[in-house]
Structure formats: C-alpha cells, structure tokens
Coordinates of C-alpha atoms in Angstrom, one line a residue:
Chain A
M38 CA 72.2 76.2 123.4
S39 CA 71.8 78.4 120.5
A40 CA 74.4 76.6 118.5
S41 CA 73.4 75.9 115.0
L42 CA 74.9 73.3 112.7
L43 CA 75.4 75.8 110.0
D44 CA 77.7 78.0 112.0
P45 CA 78.9 76.2 115.1
P46 CA 81.0 77.9 117.8
P47 CA 84.7 77.3 117.5
H48 CA 84.9 75.4 120.7
I49 CA 82.0 73.0 121.1
S50 CA 81.4 71.8 124.6
P51 CA 80.4 68.2 125.0
Q52 CA 76.7 69.2 125.7
T53 CA 76.6 71.2 122.6
A54 CA 78.1 68.5 120.5
L55 CA 75.5 66.0 121.8
Y56 CA 72.7 68.5 121.1
L57 CA 74.1 69.0 117.5
S58 CA 74.4 65.4 116.8
Q59 CA 70.9 64.7 118.0
Q60 CA 69.7 66.7 115.1
A61 CA 71.0 64.0 112.8
P62 CA 67.8 62.0 112.2
H63 CA 65.9 65.2 111.4
I64 CA 68.4 66.4 108.8
L65 CA 69.1 63.0 107.4
K66 CA 65.5 62.2 107.0
S67 CA 65.1 64.3 103.9
S68 CA 67.6 64.0 101.0
P69 CA 68.9 67.2 99.6
T70 CA 69.4 65.8 96.2
S71 CA 66.5 65.0 94.1
S72 CA 65.9 61.5 92.8
L73 CA 64.4 62.7 89.5
P74 CA 66.3 62.4 86.2
W75 CA 68.6 65.1 85.2
P76 CA 66.8 68.1 83.8
L77 CA 64.0 67.8 86.2
S78 CA 66.3 67.4 89.1
L79 CA 67.6 70.9 88.5
L80 CA 64.2 72.2 89.1
F81 CA 63.1 70.3 92.2
T82 CA 66.2 70.2 94.2
S83 CA 66.4 72.0 97.5
E84 CA 70.1 72.0 97.6
T85 CA 72.0 75.0 98.8
P86 CA 75.6 75.5 99.8
E87 CA 74.4 75.6 103.4
T88 CA 73.2 72.1 103.0
W89 CA 76.7 70.8 102.7
A90 CA 78.0 72.9 105.5
V91 CA 75.4 71.5 107.8
H92 CA 76.3 68.0 106.6
E93 CA 80.0 68.5 107.4
N94 CA 79.4 69.9 110.8
L95 CA 76.9 67.2 111.5
L96 CA 79.5 64.7 110.5
L97 CA 82.0 66.1 112.9
S98 CA 79.5 66.2 115.8
C99 CA 78.4 62.7 115.1
L100 CA 81.9 61.4 115.1
R101 CA 82.5 63.1 118.4
T102 CA 79.4 61.7 120.0
G103 CA 80.0 58.2 118.7
D104 CA 77.0 58.2 116.4
D105 CA 79.0 56.5 113.7
K106 CA 75.9 55.4 111.7
S107 CA 74.7 59.0 111.1
A108 CA 78.3 60.0 110.4
R109 CA 78.6 57.3 107.7
L110 CA 75.4 58.5 106.1
C111 CA 76.5 62.1 106.1
L112 CA 79.9 61.1 104.5
D113 CA 78.2 58.9 101.9
R114 CA 75.9 61.8 100.9
M115 CA 78.8 64.2 100.6
I116 CA 80.9 61.8 98.6
A117 CA 77.9 61.1 96.3
R118 CA 77.7 64.8 95.7
F119 CA 81.3 65.9 95.5
G120 CA 83.0 62.7 94.4
D121 CA 85.7 60.4 95.9
D122 CA 88.6 62.6 94.7
N123 CA 87.6 65.9 96.3
E124 CA 90.4 66.9 98.7
R125 CA 88.0 67.8 101.4
M126 CA 86.1 64.6 101.1
M127 CA 89.3 62.6 101.3
A128 CA 90.1 64.3 104.5
L129 CA 86.7 63.8 106.0
K130 CA 86.7 60.2 105.0
G131 CA 90.0 59.8 106.6
M132 CA 88.7 61.4 109.7
Y133 CA 85.8 59.0 109.8
E134 CA 88.1 56.1 109.5
E135 CA 90.3 57.4 112.2
A136 CA 87.3 57.7 114.5
T137 CA 86.1 54.2 113.7
A138 CA 89.4 52.5 113.9
V139 CA 89.4 50.1 116.8
D140 CA 93.2 49.6 117.5
K141 CA 96.5 50.9 116.7
A142 CA 96.8 48.7 113.6
G143 CA 93.8 50.4 112.2
L144 CA 95.2 53.8 112.7
E145 CA 98.5 52.8 111.1
K146 CA 96.4 51.7 108.1
V147 CA 94.8 55.0 107.9
L148 CA 98.2 56.7 108.1
K149 CA 99.4 54.5 105.2
E150 CA 96.4 55.6 103.2
Y151 CA 97.2 59.3 103.9
E152 CA 100.7 58.8 102.8
K153 CA 99.6 57.2 99.6
I154 CA 97.3 60.1 98.8
L155 CA 100.0 62.5 99.6
A156 CA 102.5 60.6 97.3
A157 CA 100.1 61.0 94.5
D158 CA 99.3 64.6 95.1
P159 CA 101.6 66.6 97.4
T160 CA 99.3 69.7 97.2
N161 CA 96.5 68.1 99.2
M162 CA 96.7 70.3 102.2
A163 CA 93.5 68.9 103.9
V164 CA 94.9 65.3 104.0
R165 CA 98.3 66.6 104.9
K166 CA 96.8 68.2 108.0
R167 CA 94.9 65.1 108.8
R168 CA 98.1 63.1 108.6
I169 CA 99.8 65.5 111.1
A170 CA 96.7 65.4 113.4
L171 CA 96.8 61.7 113.3
L172 CA 100.5 61.5 114.0
R173 CA 100.0 63.7 117.0
S174 CA 97.1 61.7 118.3
M175 CA 99.2 58.6 118.0
S176 CA 101.6 60.5 120.4
R177 CA 104.4 60.8 117.8
P178 CA 104.9 64.5 118.2
A179 CA 108.5 64.5 116.6
D180 CA 106.9 63.1 113.4
A181 CA 104.1 65.5 113.6
I182 CA 106.5 68.4 114.0
A183 CA 108.6 67.2 111.0
G184 CA 105.4 67.0 108.9
L185 CA 104.3 70.4 110.0
V186 CA 107.6 72.1 109.3
E187 CA 107.4 70.7 105.8
L188 CA 103.9 72.0 105.5
V189 CA 104.7 75.5 106.7
D190 CA 107.7 75.6 104.4
S191 CA 105.6 75.1 101.4
S192 CA 102.6 77.0 102.7
P193 CA 104.0 79.7 105.2
T194 CA 100.8 81.7 105.2
D195 CA 98.8 79.1 107.0
A196 CA 98.1 80.5 110.4
E197 CA 96.4 77.3 111.6
A198 CA 99.5 75.3 110.8
W199 CA 101.8 77.6 112.5
A200 CA 99.5 77.7 115.6
E201 CA 99.5 73.9 115.7
L202 CA 103.3 73.8 115.3
S203 CA 103.6 76.3 118.2
D204 CA 101.4 74.1 120.3
L205 CA 103.4 71.0 119.5
Y206 CA 106.7 72.8 120.3
V207 CA 105.2 73.8 123.7
S208 CA 104.3 70.3 124.4
Q209 CA 108.0 69.4 123.8
N210 CA 109.1 72.3 126.0
M211 CA 110.8 74.0 123.1
H212 CA 109.8 77.5 123.9
A213 CA 111.9 79.4 121.6
Q214 CA 110.6 77.6 118.6
A215 CA 107.0 77.8 119.9
I216 CA 107.3 81.7 120.2
F217 CA 108.7 81.9 116.7
S218 CA 105.9 80.0 115.4
L219 CA 103.3 82.1 117.2
E220 CA 105.0 85.2 115.9
E221 CA 104.3 83.9 112.5
V222 CA 100.6 83.5 113.3
L223 CA 100.6 87.1 114.5
L224 CA 102.1 88.2 111.3
I225 CA 99.3 86.7 109.4
T226 CA 96.6 87.8 111.9
P227 CA 98.0 90.9 113.6
N228 CA 94.9 91.7 115.5
A229 CA 93.9 88.4 117.0
W230 CA 93.8 89.1 120.7
N231 CA 93.8 85.4 121.7
V232 CA 97.0 84.9 119.8
H233 CA 98.5 87.9 121.6
A234 CA 97.4 86.4 124.9
R235 CA 98.8 83.0 124.0
M236 CA 102.0 84.7 123.2
G237 CA 102.1 86.3 126.6
E238 CA 101.5 82.8 128.1
L239 CA 104.3 81.4 126.1
L240 CA 106.6 84.1 127.1
Y241 CA 105.6 83.8 130.7
L242 CA 106.4 80.0 130.6
S243 CA 109.7 80.4 129.0
A244 CA 110.6 83.3 131.2
T245 CA 109.9 81.3 134.3
A246 CA 111.8 78.4 133.0
S247 CA 114.9 80.4 131.9
A248 CA 117.8 81.9 133.9
S249 CA 117.2 84.8 136.1
G250 CA 118.7 87.4 133.8
A251 CA 116.3 86.8 131.1
T252 CA 113.3 86.5 133.4
L253 CA 112.7 90.2 133.8
K254 CA 112.8 90.9 130.1
G255 CA 110.5 87.9 129.3
I256 CA 108.0 88.7 131.9
T257 CA 107.9 92.4 130.9
E258 CA 107.2 91.4 127.2
S259 CA 104.6 88.9 128.4
M260 CA 102.9 91.5 130.5
R261 CA 102.9 93.9 127.3
R262 CA 101.4 91.1 125.3
F263 CA 98.6 90.7 127.7
C264 CA 98.1 94.5 127.6
R265 CA 97.8 94.4 123.9
S266 CA 95.3 91.5 124.0
I267 CA 93.2 93.5 126.5
E268 CA 93.6 96.6 124.3
L269 CA 92.2 94.7 121.4
C270 CA 89.4 93.0 123.2
D271 CA 87.8 94.6 126.3
D272 CA 87.1 92.4 129.3
Y273 CA 89.1 89.5 127.9
L274 CA 89.3 87.3 130.9
R275 CA 92.4 85.4 129.8
G276 CA 94.1 88.7 129.1
Y277 CA 93.4 90.0 132.6
Y278 CA 94.3 86.7 134.2
G279 CA 97.7 86.8 132.5
L280 CA 98.1 90.5 133.3
K281 CA 97.5 89.9 137.0
L282 CA 99.9 87.1 137.1
T283 CA 102.7 88.8 135.2
T284 CA 102.3 92.1 137.1
Q285 CA 102.5 90.2 140.4
R286 CA 105.6 88.5 139.3
L287 CA 107.0 91.8 138.0
L288 CA 106.4 93.6 141.2
S289 CA 108.4 91.2 143.2
L290 CA 111.1 91.1 140.6
L291 CA 111.3 94.9 140.3
S292 CA 111.5 95.3 144.0
T293 CA 114.5 93.1 144.2
H294 CA 116.2 94.9 141.2
P295 CA 116.0 98.5 142.3
K296 CA 117.4 100.0 139.1
P297 CA 116.5 97.7 136.3
S298 CA 115.3 100.3 133.7
H299 CA 118.5 100.9 131.9
A300 CA 120.3 97.8 132.6
T301 CA 118.1 95.6 130.4
T302 CA 117.9 98.1 127.5
D303 CA 119.8 97.0 124.6
P304 CA 120.1 100.0 122.1
T305 CA 121.4 97.9 119.2
V306 CA 118.2 95.8 119.0
G307 CA 116.0 98.6 120.4
D308 CA 114.1 96.3 122.9
L309 CA 112.0 98.2 125.3
A310 CA 113.0 99.0 128.9
A311 CA 111.2 97.6 131.8
P312 CA 108.2 99.6 133.0
S313 CA 108.3 101.7 136.1
I314 CA 107.2 100.1 139.3
V315 CA 104.3 102.6 139.5
T316 CA 102.9 101.6 136.1
V317 CA 103.1 97.9 137.1
Q318 CA 101.4 98.7 140.3
K319 CA 98.6 100.5 138.5
L320 CA 98.2 97.7 135.9
H321 CA 98.0 95.1 138.8
E322 CA 95.3 97.1 140.5
L323 CA 93.4 97.4 137.2
A324 CA 93.7 93.7 136.5
T325 CA 92.5 92.8 140.0
T326 CA 89.4 95.1 139.9
K327 CA 88.7 94.0 136.3
L328 CA 88.9 90.3 137.2
A329 CA 86.7 90.7 140.2
E330 CA 84.1 92.6 138.0
I331 CA 84.2 89.9 135.4
I332 CA 83.8 87.1 137.9
R333 CA 80.9 88.8 139.6
R334 CA 79.1 89.7 136.4
G335 CA 80.1 86.5 134.6
S336 CA 79.0 84.1 137.2
S337 CA 75.7 85.9 137.8
K338 CA 75.1 85.7 134.1
E339 CA 74.2 89.4 133.7
A340 CA 73.0 90.4 130.3
G341 CA 76.1 90.7 127.9
W342 CA 78.4 89.0 130.3
S343 CA 77.3 85.4 129.8
G344 CA 79.9 84.3 127.3
Y345 CA 82.6 83.3 129.7
D346 CA 83.8 79.8 130.1
Q347 CA 82.8 78.4 133.5
A348 CA 86.2 76.8 134.1
E349 CA 88.1 80.0 133.2
L350 CA 85.9 81.9 135.7
I351 CA 86.7 79.4 138.5
A352 CA 90.4 79.6 137.7
A353 CA 90.3 83.4 137.9
R354 CA 88.4 83.3 141.2
E355 CA 91.0 80.9 142.5
L356 CA 93.7 83.3 141.5
L357 CA 92.1 86.2 143.3
D358 CA 91.5 84.1 146.4
R359 CA 95.1 83.1 146.5
D360 CA 96.0 86.8 146.4
A361 CA 93.7 87.6 149.3
Q362 CA 95.0 84.9 151.4
K363 CA 98.5 86.2 150.9
I364 CA 97.4 89.5 152.2
E365 CA 95.7 88.1 155.3
R366 CA 98.9 86.3 156.2
Chain B
M147 CA 53.7 131.1 72.4
A148 CA 51.9 128.1 71.3
Q149 CA 52.6 124.7 72.8
P150 CA 54.7 122.7 70.4
V151 CA 52.5 120.3 68.6
V152 CA 52.4 116.9 70.3
Q153 CA 53.2 114.3 67.8
T154 CA 50.8 111.4 67.8
I155 CA 51.4 108.2 66.0
H156 CA 48.7 105.6 66.1
R157 CA 50.5 102.4 66.8
D158 CA 49.0 99.0 66.2
P159 CA 48.7 97.3 69.6
A160 CA 50.1 94.2 67.9
L161 CA 53.5 96.0 67.8
F162 CA 53.6 95.6 71.5
Y163 CA 52.7 91.9 71.6
W164 CA 54.8 90.9 68.6
I165 CA 57.9 93.2 68.8
L166 CA 58.5 94.7 72.2
L167 CA 57.6 91.7 74.2
P168 CA 59.5 89.2 72.0
I169 CA 62.7 91.3 71.9
T170 CA 62.6 91.7 75.8
V171 CA 62.0 88.0 76.4
V172 CA 64.6 86.9 73.9
M173 CA 67.1 89.2 75.5
I174 CA 66.5 87.9 78.9
L175 CA 66.6 84.2 77.8
T176 CA 69.9 84.8 75.9
G177 CA 71.4 86.3 79.0
I178 CA 70.4 83.3 81.1
L179 CA 71.6 80.9 78.3
R180 CA 74.9 82.7 78.2
H181 CA 75.2 82.4 81.9
Y182 CA 74.8 78.7 81.9
A183 CA 77.0 78.3 78.7
M184 CA 79.8 80.2 80.5
I185 CA 79.5 77.8 83.5
L186 CA 79.7 74.9 81.1
L187 CA 82.7 76.4 79.2
Q188 CA 84.6 77.3 82.3
S189 CA 87.5 75.1 82.8
A190 CA 88.3 74.2 86.3
P191 CA 91.2 76.4 87.6
K192 CA 94.5 74.5 87.0
K193 CA 96.1 72.9 90.0
Q194 CA 99.4 74.4 91.0
I195 CA 102.1 72.2 91.8
L196 CA 103.7 72.4 95.2
P197 CA 106.8 74.5 94.4
Q198 CA 104.5 77.1 92.8
I199 CA 102.3 77.2 95.8
R200 CA 105.4 77.7 97.9
Q201 CA 106.7 80.5 95.8
Q202 CA 103.5 82.3 95.9
R203 CA 102.9 81.9 99.6
S204 CA 106.4 82.8 100.4
L205 CA 105.9 86.0 98.6
M206 CA 102.7 86.5 100.6
R207 CA 104.7 85.8 103.8
G208 CA 107.1 88.6 102.9
I209 CA 104.2 91.0 102.4
N210 CA 102.6 89.9 105.6
L211 CA 105.9 90.6 107.4
R212 CA 106.0 94.0 105.8
T213 CA 102.5 95.0 106.6
N214 CA 102.3 93.5 110.1
A215 CA 105.8 94.0 111.2
N216 CA 104.8 96.0 114.2
V217 CA 103.6 93.0 116.2
L218 CA 107.1 91.7 116.4
S219 CA 109.8 92.8 118.7
P220 CA 112.7 94.7 117.0
S221 CA 115.1 91.9 117.5
S222 CA 112.9 89.2 116.0
F223 CA 111.8 91.5 113.3
Q224 CA 115.5 92.1 112.3
M225 CA 116.1 88.4 112.4
R226 CA 113.1 87.7 110.1
K227 CA 114.0 90.6 107.8
A228 CA 117.5 89.4 107.3
Y229 CA 116.3 85.9 106.6
M230 CA 113.7 86.9 104.2
V231 CA 115.8 89.4 102.3
S232 CA 118.6 87.0 101.9
A233 CA 116.4 84.2 100.8
Y234 CA 114.7 86.4 98.4
H235 CA 118.0 87.5 96.9
E236 CA 119.2 83.9 96.6
G237 CA 115.9 82.9 95.0
K238 CA 115.3 80.2 97.7
F239 CA 111.6 80.2 97.2
L240 CA 111.6 80.1 93.4
A241 CA 109.5 77.3 91.9
D242 CA 112.0 77.0 89.1
P243 CA 115.4 78.1 90.2
D244 CA 117.0 77.3 86.9
A245 CA 114.9 79.7 84.9
R246 CA 116.3 82.5 87.0
G247 CA 117.6 85.4 85.0
K248 CA 116.5 84.1 81.8
P249 CA 114.0 86.0 79.7
R250 CA 110.4 84.9 79.9
P251 CA 109.4 82.4 77.3
N252 CA 107.0 83.5 74.6
P253 CA 103.5 83.0 76.1
M254 CA 102.3 81.4 72.9
S255 CA 104.7 78.4 73.4
D256 CA 103.6 77.9 76.9
P257 CA 100.8 75.3 77.2
A258 CA 99.6 76.6 80.5
M259 CA 99.4 80.1 79.0
M260 CA 97.6 78.9 75.9
E261 CA 95.0 77.4 78.2
G262 CA 94.4 80.8 79.8
M263 CA 94.0 82.4 76.5
M264 CA 91.6 79.7 75.3
G265 CA 89.5 80.4 78.4
M266 CA 89.3 84.0 77.4
M267 CA 88.6 83.1 73.7
K268 CA 85.7 80.9 74.9
G269 CA 84.2 83.7 76.8
N270 CA 84.6 86.0 73.9
V271 CA 82.9 83.5 71.6
A272 CA 80.1 83.0 73.9
M273 CA 79.6 86.6 74.1
M274 CA 80.0 87.5 70.4
V275 CA 78.0 84.8 68.8
P276 CA 74.6 85.4 70.3
Q277 CA 75.0 89.0 70.1
T278 CA 75.6 88.8 66.3
L279 CA 72.9 86.4 65.8
I280 CA 70.2 88.4 67.7
M281 CA 71.4 91.6 66.1
G282 CA 71.0 90.0 62.7
W283 CA 67.6 88.7 63.7
I284 CA 66.3 92.0 65.0
N285 CA 67.6 93.7 61.9
A286 CA 65.9 91.2 59.5
F287 CA 62.5 91.2 61.2
F288 CA 62.0 94.2 63.3
S289 CA 63.9 97.0 61.8
G290 CA 62.2 100.3 61.2
F291 CA 59.3 100.0 63.7
V292 CA 58.6 102.6 66.1
I293 CA 57.4 100.6 69.1
M294 CA 56.9 102.8 72.1
K295 CA 56.9 106.2 73.5
L296 CA 58.6 107.3 76.6
P297 CA 56.5 109.0 79.1
F298 CA 59.0 111.8 79.7
P299 CA 60.6 114.5 77.3
L300 CA 64.2 114.2 76.3
T301 CA 66.8 116.4 74.6
P302 CA 67.6 115.7 70.9
Q303 CA 71.0 114.2 71.8
F304 CA 69.1 111.1 72.6
K305 CA 67.9 110.7 69.1
S306 CA 70.7 108.6 67.8
M307 CA 70.4 106.4 70.9
L308 CA 66.6 105.8 70.9
Q309 CA 65.9 105.9 67.1
S310 CA 68.6 103.9 65.4
G311 CA 67.1 102.3 62.3
V312 CA 64.5 105.0 61.9
G313 CA 65.8 107.6 59.6
T314 CA 63.4 110.5 60.2
R315 CA 64.6 113.9 61.3
D316 CA 61.5 115.4 62.7
L317 CA 60.3 112.5 64.9
D318 CA 60.1 113.4 68.5
V319 CA 62.9 112.0 70.6
R320 CA 60.5 110.3 72.8
W321 CA 59.7 107.6 70.3
V322 CA 61.8 104.4 70.5
S323 CA 62.7 102.3 67.6
S324 CA 62.9 98.5 67.8
L325 CA 66.6 98.4 67.2
S326 CA 67.2 101.0 70.0
W327 CA 65.0 98.9 72.2
Y328 CA 67.4 96.0 71.5
F329 CA 70.4 98.0 72.5
L330 CA 68.7 99.3 75.6
T331 CA 67.9 95.7 76.8
L332 CA 71.4 94.6 75.8
F333 CA 73.0 97.1 78.3
G334 CA 70.2 97.6 80.8
L335 CA 69.2 94.0 81.8
Q336 CA 71.9 93.5 84.4
P337 CA 69.6 94.1 87.4
V338 CA 67.2 91.6 85.9
Y339 CA 69.9 89.0 85.6
N340 CA 70.9 89.8 89.2
F341 CA 67.4 89.1 90.2
I342 CA 67.0 85.8 88.3
L343 CA 70.5 84.4 88.5
G344 CA 72.0 85.9 91.6
S345 CA 74.5 88.7 91.8
N346 CA 77.5 86.8 90.6
N347 CA 76.3 85.9 87.1
S348 CA 78.1 86.0 83.8
A349 CA 75.0 86.9 81.8
S350 CA 75.7 90.4 80.7
Q351 CA 78.2 91.4 78.2
V352 CA 79.1 94.7 79.8
T353 CA 80.5 93.0 82.9
Q354 CA 82.2 90.5 80.6
Q355 CA 84.0 93.3 78.8
M356 CA 85.0 94.9 82.0
S357 CA 86.5 91.9 83.4
Q358 CA 88.5 91.4 80.1
M359 CA 90.2 94.7 80.5
N360 CA 92.5 93.2 83.1
P361 CA 93.0 89.6 82.3
G362 CA 94.9 87.6 85.0
A363 CA 94.9 90.4 87.4
G364 CA 96.2 88.7 90.4
M365 CA 98.9 88.6 92.9
M366 CA 101.2 86.8 90.7
G367 CA 99.9 86.8 87.2
P368 CA 101.6 84.5 84.8
E369 CA 103.2 87.5 83.0
Q370 CA 105.2 88.6 85.9
D371 CA 108.6 87.2 86.6
P372 CA 108.5 85.8 90.2
D373 CA 112.2 86.6 90.7
K374 CA 111.6 90.2 90.1
L375 CA 108.7 90.2 92.4
F376 CA 110.8 88.7 95.1
L377 CA 113.6 91.2 94.5
S378 CA 111.2 94.2 94.8
E379 CA 109.7 92.7 97.8
A380 CA 113.1 92.3 99.4
E381 CA 113.7 96.0 98.7
N382 CA 110.4 97.0 100.3
L383 CA 111.4 95.0 103.3
E384 CA 114.8 96.6 103.6
V385 CA 113.3 100.2 103.7
I386 CA 110.4 99.8 106.1
E387 CA 110.5 101.6 109.5
H388 CA 109.8 99.3 112.2
R389 CA 107.7 100.3 115.3
W390 CA 106.8 97.9 118.0
I391 CA 103.2 97.9 118.9
L392 CA 103.9 97.0 122.4
E393 CA 105.8 100.1 122.9
G394 CA 103.8 102.1 125.5
V395 CA 101.1 99.7 125.4
E396 CA 100.7 99.7 129.3
D397 CA 100.3 103.4 129.3
R398 CA 97.7 103.3 126.5
L399 CA 95.9 100.7 128.4
L400 CA 95.9 102.7 131.6
A401 CA 94.9 105.9 129.8
K402 CA 92.0 104.0 128.2
L403 CA 90.7 102.4 131.3
A404 CA 91.6 105.2 133.5
L405 CA 91.6 104.0 137.0

C-alpha cells in the first residue's frame, strides 16, 4: 500500500482506491488557497502544482468509492481555482455528474450537456473523451466508435484514443479494425511492451477465429509480437503466457503442415516465413520454464518479484497445470 | 627584479554601502520585477481551431509513421504509406484547402501574426525600458567611482570590461568601477534569479535575447506553408527503407535468454 495520491499507479485496485479516498478528510481539512486579500495571499499560500494533482486524484478515488461529498468538495475547490470554463474542470465536473446520476435519464442529461459544450468548442478533447466514455458505459458502442473515429481523425497522434478504439472494436468482434487501431498506438509508442503483447493477443484471437489458411500466419505473427514484448520487458508475465499459448498452438499446427515455411511466404509484401519447428520448440520450453519461475517467485513474494497481479499469476498457474495434465494423459 | 608596486587606493567604506550594495540590490529587484511583468504581459497561447489541430497532428502522424515504421508488418506499412502519401499529395489534411498553392499572405496583414509580433514587442519593451532607465540612473549618480578590488590578478584585456567610466590608463585592472559592476550584475545574475524564482524564469535579458534569436521555432511555425511540409513529408515517406522489427525476434530472444 505504498500508493500515493500524487502519483497513483495506473491500475488502482479496489483496496488501494479505498485507501486513497480515506485520505480525503486529512487533505480537505486544510485549504490550499489562503483566505487573505490579494497581495498578502501571494505570500502565505501553500499552493503548489502538486496540490492540484492530489486533488484531482482524490476526486477520482472518491467518486470510485462512493464518497460523493468529498468528491464535490474537491471539485468545488478546483473549480474555484481554475474557473468554470477550464477544459479539464469541465470534464471532471461531467465525470462527477455521471457518477452521481441515479438513472438513465440523468446520464442522458449529462450527455446533452457534453454535446452542448462540444458544439460551442469542438477542440475540447477532454470533454470529447468523456462523451465517448459515457456512450460506452451506456452500452452504445456503435456511437462510441463513431465518436472515436471522429476524434482520431482530427487528432491522430492520440495513443489513448486509438487504444480505446481498438478495445471497442474487439468488443464488437471487428478484429481487423482493432489490429489497425493498435498498430497506430504502436506507431506512437513503439516500445510499449504491453501494447506489443496486446497486439499478440488480438492477432491470436483473430487467427483462431479466421479460416485455417490464415491461422498459421496469424499465430506466427502473434508469437513474434509476444517475443518482442518479452524482449522489451524481461519477465513479463503476460508476454510469456501468450508465448506459451501461441507456441503450443504453433507446434500442433506445424506438425500437421510438414512444409509450411515456403508456402506462406509472399515475396511481394515481404511477410516473414513461419519459424522452424525447432525454434518454436525451444521458445515453448523457454516460456514454460520462465512461467514456472515467475509463478514460484511471484507467489512467494521474493524481493523484486512482488509486482505481479495475483489474478494473472493464478491464470498462468492454471495454464501450466493444464499442460501438465495433458502430458500425464 | 623588484615587485611591481601594489597600488593602494583608500576607499571610503561608504562606497560599499551606498554604491556597491544599492546597485546589486536594484539589479536583483529589477530582474524579479521583470519576471513578474513578463508573466503579466504574456498573452495566453491562442487556441487553435479543430482543422488546424488536425493538420498539425496529421503531419505528426506521418512523422511517427516514418520514425517508427519498423513496428509494422511490411504489408500494413505499405498500405499506410500509400494512404498517407496520397492524402498528403491531395492535401486532405490541410486546414484551409482553398489556400493551397497560393502565396503566403503578408504577415503584417494577418491578425494572428500581428498578435505574435505584439507578444515579441512586449517582451522587448519589458527588457529595454528598465535597462535604459537603470543605465541612466547609474550613469547619473554613480559614474566614475572605483568601488572594489578583485582579489585576484587579471590581464590588461579586462580593463575595458572592468573599468568602463573610469578613464585612467595606469590603474591596475583589479579595480572595478561602478558602471562595470552594473554590467557584471546585468549579465551575471542568472544563477541568483534561478535561486529566487526557479529555473524557468524570464528575469534575465541574456536568455531573453537568446530566445528571440529563433522566434516561433516550432514544428509548424506560422511562416511555413503547411502544404510544403506535407509534400516534403510525403517524399520522406516514399524513400524510407522498411525493416520489420519482428524479423528474427525469436532467434534474438533465444540468444538473449540462452536456454
């Protein structure tokens, strides 16, 4: 529980969120802005940029844990400081209203509000994203996708938007579009190992769903994506999990197609040939040993190995167990 | 060889309290004042309209594609390249497609451009006015004083730097005149401002002048024609050599984590 409000982890577990929001009374007790008149207030204020980062994160945590009163207080303070027409404040205010809306009609009202803001100022990216998030949570994915496509058209360097778009496409089973969007994310952040791994997952999904001719190619690329993600981040559990899964699949595929290496190569586009069965075998062994090591060390919380998500560790163990059973049989 | 005669000048200690100290304090205070004046004078950056944002970010997208092309598979790279190049050639991303091919308007007639120039003017004025005033003040009150002696010897080249306003040929270089002290503080107070105001201050003129050397140095300065930028980016995209990063990644990985 070393999470701080200033720099919270990207994925906040429920316990952490609760812990963070419980700091609300302590933070809200002291006012950051001084109540003295203007020239004196400059001298006696304790305000720093960090103050407002803390307030924003506190607001988010409070909304999540249902402490709406503290959230309102945070919001009021930030609005008093930055004004009603600040883009970020508009988005945060909308978020508060979304969280406190009791029924669908309330959400519709918030949505109308967003559309009004956007009509007045179409460059307000924060509110635009809120609108899309709201559409998604109201289970209107088609509208959300339309909004996102419009957003990435006017702002194609927004990795967050592309990633969200890819996620939405996956939820609609549109794998080709999802992969395209994720490739855009990779173009913006070429060394993001999690995006590489996610790409591998998508390729695996689409390959298993597609016809048998494209399966081998898809799985091969998926495996290479996982390799890349491990290359970028040592001991990346998700990467090894995917690597094991794909190599297992590849082994069975390659054994049924004895001579695949030249058939799938298309020299015009220069796509890569399928790897040799020996390499895949080796990679499979590597993934298995590495996964076993990560599970052993991660669940015994050895120093330097404690960062793994419990659920992911359990899933990885389950994968290994499944493998072991197959051998026994 | 006899030692050169050490010059001794008996200075009134009041010189220290009434000249050296006031000049230093005044210089520091003007720097701080200038910093806050600049903050006040700064106009908020003008909001871009959506087509302009689109134009700029589309160019960024092309650059991203060019620099990070190796994360893509050859087929998807070719597809993207073909799309971007044709879109660039057609001017699909231009904020103002009608202005394509026309010469740039005179910057003086463009109100947005004028605003930028006004901003620069303001900075210049905020820099020049106090400098002139203080220079005049120093000249009127404190010129011709020798106010301190440096504790280390110097070569005669420093004479013009350290003894401006004191027209004596034989005075040792180590003596510093009041006017020179002014110049020294003018150029040498940056660390003091950094200490007082934080590192990103606009108190010193020297940094001011530096930043004015390249006004509007940005990705897409107002002076550049976006269409030209797009065309040159299209050309860059055409010629890059694509190599897929996933090529041989499994062998690299195996070699790295040798089993």
